[in-house]
Amino acid sequence: MDCPAGKPIKALRVAPKGTCVIEQVGTAGVFAQDFISWWACLRDMEAEMELRHLRYFVAVAEEGSLTLAAEKRLHTAQPSLSRQIRDLEYEVGVQLMIRSVHGIELTPAGRAFLDHARLALTQAEAATEAARRAAQPPRTLFAIGFLTGYEMDWLPAVMEILRAELPSTEVSIHSQDSPDLAAGLTHGKIDLAFMRPEKQASGLKYRLLRKDPLIVLMPRDHVLAARSSIRPQDIVGQTFIGVSPVRAPTTWAAINDYLRPIGVKPDHQAENLAMGISLVASTGGIGLLPLYSQNLLPKTVVSRPIRGASPTVDLVIGYNEANTSPLLKFILSKVDDLKFRVQRAATDKS
């Protein structure tokens, strides 16, 4: 609406839901932050919660910062993100976040809302994936995930079984960390995964394949490389390469339980298997990793067994109990055959 220059204008302040308050806020060309136009007010009165509001809220809650969430996660402008969060709080009817010296913090209402927001987003993603699959032309499609490095041992055995008994099956392969595989199973993007059991992933079932011992990795020219096996006390005083408790929680727990009695703590922390091997090679340190890591070692890094009782980590087949795929049921019926084929291949190599 046009206003003569220099004369006061009317603007609207957001009031309790369903009302608008008119106030004098200054002269033409001056815009107060807490006031919006008639059209914005009407739009807010008709606003409804959308999935994007939940995504924005979860991103801000997890980053603890509007700036980081806008730049890293959402690729949007911070003012726009702030407005979306205000719209969400307006729709919910309570304050969900507050600013503090530490960044953005959740109110008690926000913490309660966060769990439900995450669940709603997960269910929406699973529903979308199910709809996309249903809309595709009929075909036999099976998605298999592998904890990075394990595909070298287990993929050939899986493909042998599928080619022999289900030759028309189309297989897609995912190589990821175990928490990402669990997320793929939960969201319906992966049918079956060779992984670690993830305690935080609800709705998943596991079938044990084997227990992998931990081994010691070190540079080929390391002083301990001359030994045939390594004792726990040999690790004391060495530069130690640990693993991430977030990206490899099962392996991290096994290593931590093994080294705690001798007081060894990691000097560096690897986010994944490749980084762990690289840090061993570049720092001259040593690390503990599951036996399968031998498949990926460069010539500059060697492995040695642990003397005495070695800690182990479980390798399992994971699947979503809600998955009714006949192919999943078929593969689960072949678990013993899978283990036999992999053991036979390992024997033939040796």
Coordinates of C-alpha atoms in Angstrom, one line a residue:
M1 CA 0.0 0.0 0.0
D2 CA 1.4 3.4 -0.9
C3 CA 2.0 6.0 1.8
P4 CA 2.9 9.7 1.5
A5 CA 6.6 10.2 2.4
G6 CA 7.3 11.2 5.9
K7 CA 3.9 10.1 7.3
P8 CA 3.5 7.3 9.8
I9 CA 2.3 4.0 8.5
K10 CA 0.4 1.1 10.0
A11 CA 2.1 -2.2 10.4
L12 CA 1.2 -5.5 11.9
R13 CA 2.8 -7.4 14.8
V14 CA 2.4 -11.1 15.1
A15 CA 0.1 -11.7 18.1
P16 CA -1.4 -14.9 19.5
K17 CA -2.6 -17.2 16.8
G18 CA -5.7 -15.9 15.0
T19 CA -5.2 -12.2 15.9
C20 CA -3.3 -9.2 14.5
V21 CA -2.3 -6.1 16.4
I22 CA -2.1 -2.7 14.6
E23 CA 0.5 -0.3 16.0
Q24 CA 2.2 3.0 14.9
V25 CA 5.8 2.0 14.1
G26 CA 7.5 5.0 12.5
T27 CA 7.7 6.7 9.1
A28 CA 7.6 5.4 5.6
G29 CA 10.7 3.5 4.7
V30 CA 11.3 2.3 8.3
F31 CA 10.7 -1.4 8.8
A32 CA 10.7 -2.8 12.3
Q33 CA 11.9 -6.4 12.7
D34 CA 9.0 -7.5 14.8
F35 CA 6.4 -6.3 12.4
I36 CA 5.1 -7.7 9.1
S37 CA 2.7 -6.8 6.4
W38 CA -1.0 -7.7 6.2
W39 CA -0.3 -10.4 3.6
A40 CA 2.4 -12.0 5.7
C41 CA 0.0 -11.9 8.7
L42 CA -2.7 -13.6 6.7
R43 CA -0.2 -16.2 5.4
D44 CA 0.9 -17.0 8.9
M45 CA -2.7 -17.5 10.1
E46 CA -3.1 -20.1 7.4
A47 CA 0.3 -21.7 7.8
E48 CA 0.6 -25.5 8.3
M49 CA 3.5 -27.5 9.4
E50 CA 5.5 -29.0 6.5
L51 CA 8.2 -31.6 6.3
R52 CA 10.7 -28.9 5.4
H53 CA 10.0 -27.2 8.7
L54 CA 11.0 -30.5 10.5
R55 CA 14.1 -30.9 8.4
Y56 CA 15.2 -27.3 9.2
F57 CA 14.5 -27.8 12.9
V58 CA 16.4 -31.1 13.1
A59 CA 19.4 -29.6 11.2
V60 CA 19.6 -26.6 13.5
A61 CA 19.2 -28.8 16.6
E62 CA 22.0 -31.1 15.5
E63 CA 24.4 -28.4 14.4
G64 CA 23.6 -26.2 17.4
S65 CA 23.9 -23.2 15.1
L66 CA 21.6 -21.4 12.6
T67 CA 24.7 -20.3 10.6
L68 CA 26.2 -23.8 10.3
A69 CA 22.8 -25.5 9.6
A70 CA 22.1 -22.9 6.9
E71 CA 25.5 -23.2 5.2
K72 CA 26.5 -26.9 5.7
R73 CA 23.2 -28.8 5.8
L74 CA 20.5 -26.8 4.1
H75 CA 22.4 -24.5 1.7
T76 CA 20.0 -21.6 2.3
A77 CA 20.3 -18.1 3.8
Q78 CA 20.3 -17.7 7.5
P79 CA 17.5 -15.1 7.6
S80 CA 15.2 -17.5 5.6
L81 CA 16.1 -20.3 8.0
S82 CA 15.4 -18.2 11.0
R83 CA 12.0 -17.3 9.6
Q84 CA 11.2 -21.0 9.0
I85 CA 12.0 -21.8 12.6
R86 CA 9.8 -19.0 13.8
D87 CA 7.0 -20.3 11.6
L88 CA 7.4 -23.7 13.1
E89 CA 7.3 -22.4 16.6
Y90 CA 4.2 -20.3 15.7
E91 CA 2.4 -23.4 14.4
V92 CA 3.4 -25.6 17.4
G93 CA 2.5 -22.9 19.8
V94 CA 5.6 -23.1 22.0
Q95 CA 9.2 -21.9 21.9
L96 CA 11.5 -24.8 20.7
M97 CA 14.9 -23.1 20.7
I98 CA 16.7 -20.3 22.5
R99 CA 19.9 -18.4 21.7
S100 CA 22.8 -18.7 24.3
V101 CA 26.5 -18.0 24.4
H102 CA 27.0 -21.5 23.2
G103 CA 24.8 -21.2 20.2
I104 CA 21.3 -22.5 19.7
E105 CA 19.9 -24.7 22.6
L106 CA 16.7 -26.6 22.7
T107 CA 14.0 -25.8 25.3
P108 CA 12.4 -28.8 27.1
A109 CA 9.6 -28.6 24.5
G110 CA 12.2 -28.6 21.8
R111 CA 13.9 -31.7 23.1
A112 CA 10.6 -33.5 23.2
F113 CA 9.8 -32.3 19.7
L114 CA 13.1 -33.4 18.3
D115 CA 12.6 -37.1 18.7
H116 CA 9.2 -37.0 17.1
A117 CA 10.5 -34.8 14.2
R118 CA 13.3 -37.3 13.5
L119 CA 10.8 -40.2 13.5
A120 CA 8.4 -38.3 11.2
L121 CA 11.2 -37.6 8.7
T122 CA 12.3 -41.3 8.8
Q123 CA 8.8 -42.5 8.2
A124 CA 8.3 -40.0 5.3
E125 CA 11.6 -41.1 3.7
A126 CA 10.7 -44.8 4.0
A127 CA 7.2 -44.1 2.5
T128 CA 8.7 -42.2 -0.4
E129 CA 11.2 -45.0 -1.1
A130 CA 8.4 -47.6 -0.9
A131 CA 6.2 -45.5 -3.3
R132 CA 9.1 -45.1 -5.8
R133 CA 9.8 -48.8 -5.8
A134 CA 6.1 -49.6 -6.3
A135 CA 6.0 -47.3 -9.3
Q136 CA 8.9 -48.9 -11.0
P137 CA 8.3 -51.6 -13.7
P138 CA 8.2 -55.1 -12.1
R139 CA 11.7 -56.5 -11.7
T140 CA 13.7 -58.4 -9.2
L141 CA 15.8 -55.8 -7.4
F142 CA 17.9 -56.5 -4.3
A143 CA 20.1 -53.9 -2.5
I144 CA 23.0 -55.3 -0.4
G145 CA 25.3 -53.2 1.9
F146 CA 28.8 -54.0 3.0
L147 CA 30.9 -52.6 5.8
T148 CA 33.8 -51.2 3.6
G149 CA 36.3 -54.0 3.0
Y150 CA 34.0 -56.9 3.6
E151 CA 32.7 -57.0 0.1
M152 CA 36.0 -58.6 -1.0
D153 CA 35.2 -61.7 1.1
W154 CA 31.4 -61.9 1.0
L155 CA 30.2 -60.4 -2.3
P156 CA 31.5 -63.2 -4.5
A157 CA 29.7 -65.8 -2.4
V158 CA 26.4 -63.8 -2.5
M159 CA 26.6 -63.4 -6.3
E160 CA 27.4 -67.1 -6.8
I161 CA 24.2 -68.1 -5.0
L162 CA 22.1 -65.5 -6.7
R163 CA 23.4 -66.3 -10.2
A164 CA 22.9 -70.0 -9.6
E165 CA 19.3 -69.9 -8.3
L166 CA 18.0 -66.4 -9.2
P167 CA 19.8 -65.5 -12.4
S168 CA 17.4 -62.6 -13.2
T169 CA 18.0 -60.7 -10.0
E170 CA 19.4 -57.2 -10.3
V171 CA 21.8 -56.4 -7.4
S172 CA 22.9 -53.0 -6.2
I173 CA 25.9 -52.7 -3.9
H174 CA 26.5 -50.2 -1.1
S175 CA 29.9 -49.9 0.7
Q176 CA 29.6 -47.8 3.8
D177 CA 30.3 -47.5 7.6
S178 CA 28.1 -49.7 9.8
P179 CA 25.9 -46.7 11.1
D180 CA 25.1 -45.7 7.6
L181 CA 24.2 -49.3 6.6
A182 CA 21.8 -49.4 9.6
A183 CA 20.2 -46.1 8.4
G184 CA 19.9 -47.6 4.9
L185 CA 18.1 -50.7 6.3
T186 CA 15.8 -48.5 8.5
H187 CA 14.8 -46.2 5.6
G188 CA 14.2 -49.1 3.2
K189 CA 17.1 -48.3 0.8
I190 CA 19.1 -51.5 1.6
D191 CA 17.6 -55.0 1.9
L192 CA 20.4 -56.7 3.7
A193 CA 23.8 -55.6 5.0
F194 CA 27.0 -57.2 6.2
M195 CA 27.8 -55.0 9.2
R196 CA 28.3 -54.6 12.9
P197 CA 25.3 -54.9 15.2
E198 CA 24.1 -51.3 15.9
K199 CA 22.4 -51.0 19.3
Q200 CA 20.8 -47.7 18.5
A201 CA 19.0 -48.9 15.4
S202 CA 15.4 -49.9 16.2
G203 CA 13.5 -52.4 14.1
L204 CA 16.6 -54.3 12.8
K205 CA 17.4 -58.0 13.2
Y206 CA 20.9 -59.6 13.1
R207 CA 22.3 -63.0 12.2
L208 CA 25.8 -63.7 13.4
L209 CA 28.3 -64.7 10.7
R210 CA 31.5 -64.8 12.6
K211 CA 33.6 -63.1 15.3
D212 CA 36.6 -61.3 13.8
P213 CA 39.7 -61.0 16.1
L214 CA 41.5 -57.7 16.3
I215 CA 45.0 -57.5 14.9
V216 CA 47.9 -55.0 15.3
L217 CA 48.8 -52.8 12.4
M218 CA 52.2 -51.0 12.1
P219 CA 54.6 -49.7 9.5
R220 CA 56.8 -52.4 8.0
D221 CA 59.9 -50.8 9.5
H222 CA 58.4 -50.4 13.0
V223 CA 60.5 -51.9 15.9
L224 CA 57.6 -54.3 16.8
A225 CA 57.4 -55.6 13.2
A226 CA 60.2 -58.1 14.0
R227 CA 57.9 -59.9 16.5
S228 CA 55.6 -62.7 15.5
S229 CA 52.9 -61.5 17.9
I230 CA 52.2 -58.5 20.0
R231 CA 51.4 -58.3 23.8
P232 CA 49.2 -55.6 25.3
Q233 CA 52.2 -54.2 27.2
D234 CA 54.1 -53.8 24.0
I235 CA 51.7 -51.1 22.9
V236 CA 52.4 -48.9 26.0
G237 CA 54.4 -45.9 25.0
Q238 CA 53.7 -46.2 21.3
T239 CA 51.8 -43.7 19.2
F240 CA 48.4 -45.3 19.1
I241 CA 45.8 -44.8 16.3
G242 CA 42.2 -45.2 17.6
V243 CA 38.9 -45.4 15.8
S244 CA 35.9 -43.2 15.9
P245 CA 33.2 -44.1 18.6
V246 CA 30.6 -42.6 16.2
R247 CA 31.6 -44.2 12.9
A248 CA 32.8 -47.5 14.4
P249 CA 31.1 -47.9 17.8
T250 CA 31.4 -51.7 18.1
T251 CA 35.1 -51.7 17.2
W252 CA 35.8 -48.7 19.4
A253 CA 34.2 -50.4 22.4
A254 CA 36.3 -53.6 21.9
I255 CA 39.5 -51.7 21.6
N256 CA 38.7 -49.5 24.6
D257 CA 37.9 -52.5 26.8
Y258 CA 41.1 -54.2 25.8
L259 CA 43.4 -51.2 26.4
R260 CA 41.8 -49.6 29.4
P261 CA 43.6 -51.9 31.9
I262 CA 47.0 -50.8 30.6
G263 CA 46.1 -47.1 30.4
V264 CA 46.6 -46.7 26.6
K265 CA 44.6 -43.9 25.0
P266 CA 44.6 -42.9 21.3
D267 CA 46.9 -40.2 20.1
H268 CA 44.9 -39.9 16.8
Q269 CA 41.4 -41.0 15.9
A270 CA 40.5 -42.4 12.4
E271 CA 37.1 -41.8 11.0
N272 CA 37.2 -44.8 8.7
L273 CA 39.3 -47.9 7.9
A274 CA 41.3 -46.2 5.1
M275 CA 42.1 -43.2 7.3
G276 CA 43.2 -45.6 10.1
I277 CA 45.7 -47.4 7.8
S278 CA 46.9 -44.1 6.4
L279 CA 47.6 -42.7 9.9
V280 CA 49.5 -45.9 10.8
A281 CA 51.7 -45.4 7.8
S282 CA 52.2 -41.6 8.1
T283 CA 52.7 -41.3 11.9
G284 CA 54.8 -44.4 12.4
G285 CA 52.2 -45.5 15.0
I286 CA 50.3 -48.7 15.6
G287 CA 46.6 -49.5 15.6
L288 CA 44.1 -52.2 16.4
L289 CA 41.7 -53.1 13.6
P290 CA 39.6 -56.2 12.7
L291 CA 41.2 -59.0 10.8
Y292 CA 39.5 -58.2 7.5
S293 CA 41.6 -54.9 7.3
Q294 CA 44.5 -57.2 6.0
N295 CA 42.7 -57.1 2.7
L296 CA 43.4 -53.4 2.3
L297 CA 46.9 -53.0 3.6
P298 CA 49.6 -51.3 1.4
K299 CA 53.1 -52.7 1.2
T300 CA 54.3 -50.2 3.8
V301 CA 52.0 -51.5 6.5
V302 CA 52.1 -55.0 8.1
S303 CA 49.9 -56.8 10.6
R304 CA 50.6 -59.0 13.6
P305 CA 48.3 -61.1 15.7
I306 CA 47.7 -60.3 19.4
R307 CA 49.4 -62.8 21.7
G308 CA 46.9 -64.6 24.0
A309 CA 43.2 -64.0 24.0
S310 CA 42.4 -61.4 21.3
P311 CA 39.3 -59.2 21.5
T312 CA 36.8 -59.8 18.8
V313 CA 34.0 -57.9 17.0
D314 CA 30.9 -59.5 15.6
L315 CA 30.2 -59.5 11.8
V316 CA 26.5 -60.0 11.3
I317 CA 23.9 -59.9 8.5
G318 CA 21.5 -57.1 9.3
Y319 CA 18.0 -56.6 7.9
N320 CA 14.8 -54.8 8.7
E321 CA 12.2 -57.0 10.3
A322 CA 9.5 -55.1 8.4
N323 CA 11.0 -56.0 5.0
T324 CA 8.8 -58.7 3.4
S325 CA 11.0 -59.2 0.3
P326 CA 11.0 -62.8 -0.9
L327 CA 14.7 -62.3 -1.9
L328 CA 15.6 -61.4 1.6
K329 CA 13.9 -64.5 3.0
F330 CA 15.8 -66.5 0.4
I331 CA 19.2 -65.1 1.3
L332 CA 18.6 -65.6 5.0
S333 CA 17.8 -69.2 4.3
K334 CA 21.3 -69.5 2.7
V335 CA 23.4 -68.0 5.5
D336 CA 25.0 -71.4 6.3
D337 CA 25.9 -71.8 2.6
L338 CA 27.3 -68.3 2.5
K339 CA 29.6 -69.0 5.5
F340 CA 30.7 -72.3 3.9
R341 CA 31.6 -70.6 0.6
V342 CA 33.6 -67.8 2.3
Q343 CA 35.5 -70.2 4.5
R344 CA 36.3 -72.5 1.5
A345 CA 37.6 -69.5 -0.5
A346 CA 39.8 -68.4 2.4
T347 CA 41.2 -71.9 2.7
D348 CA 41.9 -72.1 -1.0
K349 CA 43.9 -68.7 -0.8
S350 CA 46.0 -70.0 2.0

